[in-house]
Amino acid sequence: MTTAREIMTPDATCIGAEETLLEAAKKMTELGVGALPICGTDNKLKGMLTDRDIVVKALGQGKDPGQVKAGELAQGEAVTIGADDDTAEILRTMTEHKVRRLPVIDGHTLVGIVAQADVARALPDPQVGDLLQALSTD
């Protein structure tokens, strides 16, 4: 069966927990991505930051993106997937946690990101529909 390592986007770029949301938005724009892993000064994964987080949790509440730190939006323990986990485990984790992107960890090292689209390309058609339905409902 296909593993996370085979379908992930490798070399995920982190946003530092102490960097501002403005810096995160610029990095997202440069990389052409809608989410970045948040990494602490200890190089450990603290969570994921999405473009939607910046809009809803900062801009929409009148907060200054040049002042708010990315780490302030990290919530609890990050949901991750192991590099050697298969698509069934990725599907289960995404569905259970209602997330569209998963950081891929090899040991304690962030090695990539698996997005909903990556999984959709790797799954048989009926499972793709199940994934999309599970992630599209609240």
Short mmCIF file of C-alpha atoms in Angstrom, two decimals:
data_model
loop_
_atom_site.label_atom_id
_atom_site.label_comp_id
_atom_site.label_asym_id
_atom_site.label_seq_id
_atom_site.Cartn_x
_atom_site.Cartn_y
_atom_site.Cartn_z
CA MET A 1 0.00 0.00 0.00
CA THR A 2 1.11 3.58 -0.65
CA THR A 3 2.83 5.41 2.25
CA ALA A 4 2.86 9.04 3.32
CA ARG A 5 6.51 9.27 2.26
CA GLU A 6 5.53 8.35 -1.31
CA ILE A 7 2.76 10.94 -1.72
CA MET A 8 3.87 13.83 0.52
CA THR A 9 5.30 17.14 -0.57
CA PRO A 10 8.83 16.90 0.85
CA ASP A 11 10.89 19.56 2.60
CA ALA A 12 8.08 21.40 4.34
CA THR A 13 9.04 24.96 5.24
CA CYS A 14 8.20 25.94 8.81
CA ILE A 15 7.10 29.26 10.17
CA GLY A 16 8.78 29.93 13.49
CA ALA A 17 6.48 30.16 16.50
CA GLU A 18 7.98 33.61 17.22
CA GLU A 19 7.50 34.91 13.67
CA THR A 20 4.52 37.15 12.99
CA LEU A 21 1.43 36.31 10.98
CA LEU A 22 2.52 38.95 8.47
CA GLU A 23 5.79 37.06 7.97
CA ALA A 24 3.80 33.82 7.66
CA ALA A 25 1.51 35.35 5.02
CA LYS A 26 4.52 36.54 3.02
CA LYS A 27 6.11 33.09 3.24
CA MET A 28 2.85 31.44 2.12
CA THR A 29 2.69 33.80 -0.84
CA GLU A 30 6.31 33.14 -1.83
CA LEU A 31 5.83 29.37 -1.59
CA GLY A 32 2.35 29.34 -3.14
CA VAL A 33 0.88 27.39 -0.22
CA GLY A 34 -2.11 27.87 2.08
CA ALA A 35 -0.61 26.35 5.22
CA LEU A 36 2.69 26.14 7.06
CA PRO A 37 3.81 23.98 9.96
CA ILE A 38 4.60 26.03 13.08
CA CYS A 39 7.98 25.09 14.54
CA GLY A 40 9.26 26.15 17.93
CA THR A 41 12.74 27.34 18.81
CA ASP A 42 13.43 23.70 19.80
CA ASN A 43 12.65 22.72 16.16
CA LYS A 44 9.65 20.70 17.34
CA LEU A 45 6.33 20.92 15.55
CA LYS A 46 3.84 23.12 17.43
CA GLY A 47 0.93 22.99 15.00
CA MET A 48 -0.24 24.11 11.58
CA LEU A 49 -1.06 27.65 10.48
CA THR A 50 -3.44 28.15 7.58
CA ASP A 51 -4.29 31.20 5.55
CA ARG A 52 -7.81 30.86 6.96
CA ASP A 53 -6.41 31.00 10.52
CA ILE A 54 -4.75 34.31 9.70
CA VAL A 55 -7.97 35.75 8.31
CA VAL A 56 -10.47 34.38 10.85
CA LYS A 57 -8.43 34.34 14.07
CA ALA A 58 -6.48 37.55 13.51
CA LEU A 59 -7.69 39.91 10.79
CA GLY A 60 -11.36 39.14 11.37
CA GLN A 61 -10.93 39.99 15.05
CA GLY A 62 -9.10 43.24 14.37
CA LYS A 63 -5.68 41.94 15.44
CA ASP A 64 -2.51 43.31 13.87
CA PRO A 65 -0.84 40.53 11.81
CA GLY A 66 2.47 42.33 12.28
CA GLN A 67 2.18 41.84 16.05
CA VAL A 68 0.53 38.43 16.50
CA LYS A 69 3.01 35.52 16.63
CA ALA A 70 2.33 32.32 14.67
CA GLY A 71 2.77 30.29 17.86
CA GLU A 72 -0.19 32.09 19.43
CA LEU A 73 -2.46 30.30 16.95
CA ALA A 74 -1.01 26.82 17.56
CA GLN A 75 -3.68 24.79 19.33
CA GLY A 76 -2.74 21.80 21.46
CA GLU A 77 -0.68 18.96 20.09
CA ALA A 78 -0.23 18.87 16.33
CA VAL A 79 -1.99 16.08 14.44
CA THR A 80 0.67 14.28 12.41
CA ILE A 81 1.23 11.12 10.39
CA GLY A 82 4.28 8.88 10.28
CA ALA A 83 6.31 8.79 7.07
CA ASP A 84 5.73 5.06 6.72
CA ASP A 85 2.00 5.10 7.54
CA ASP A 86 -0.20 3.96 4.68
CA THR A 87 -3.06 5.76 2.95
CA ALA A 88 -5.64 3.97 5.10
CA GLU A 89 -4.07 5.48 8.24
CA ILE A 90 -3.78 8.89 6.57
CA LEU A 91 -7.46 8.72 5.58
CA ARG A 92 -8.47 7.68 9.11
CA THR A 93 -6.42 10.47 10.72
CA MET A 94 -7.70 13.17 8.37
CA THR A 95 -11.28 12.04 8.83
CA GLU A 96 -11.07 11.67 12.62
CA HIS A 97 -9.45 15.08 13.14
CA LYS A 98 -11.21 16.83 10.22
CA VAL A 99 -7.96 18.18 8.78
CA ARG A 100 -7.00 18.61 5.14
CA ARG A 101 -3.23 18.66 5.66
CA LEU A 102 -1.00 16.50 7.83
CA PRO A 103 2.64 17.12 8.71
CA VAL A 104 4.66 13.97 8.01
CA ILE A 105 7.08 12.97 10.75
CA ASP A 106 10.00 10.56 10.51
CA GLY A 107 11.03 9.92 14.11
CA HIS A 108 10.95 13.45 15.50
CA THR A 109 11.82 15.18 12.24
CA LEU A 110 9.32 16.96 9.99
CA VAL A 111 9.93 15.58 6.49
CA GLY A 112 6.92 16.79 4.51
CA ILE A 113 3.21 17.53 4.29
CA VAL A 114 0.41 15.30 2.97
CA ALA A 115 -2.55 17.27 1.65
CA GLN A 116 -6.07 16.09 0.90
CA ALA A 117 -5.30 16.25 -2.83
CA ASP A 118 -2.23 14.00 -2.40
CA VAL A 119 -4.38 11.37 -0.69
CA ALA A 120 -7.17 11.72 -3.26
CA ARG A 121 -4.72 10.94 -6.07
CA ALA A 122 -3.50 7.80 -4.24
CA LEU A 123 -6.87 6.32 -3.22
CA PRO A 124 -9.39 4.30 -5.24
CA ASP A 125 -12.40 6.40 -6.32
CA PRO A 126 -14.92 5.25 -3.63
CA GLN A 127 -12.50 6.13 -0.80
CA VAL A 128 -11.84 9.56 -2.31
CA GLY A 129 -15.55 10.32 -2.08
CA ASP A 130 -15.60 9.19 1.55
CA LEU A 131 -12.65 11.46 2.38
CA LEU A 132 -14.14 14.48 0.66
CA GLN A 133 -17.51 13.94 2.35
CA ALA A 134 -15.93 13.49 5.80
CA LEU A 135 -13.87 16.66 5.49
CA SER A 136 -16.64 18.75 3.95
CA THR A 137 -19.18 18.31 6.75
CA ASP A 138 -19.08 20.05 10.11
#
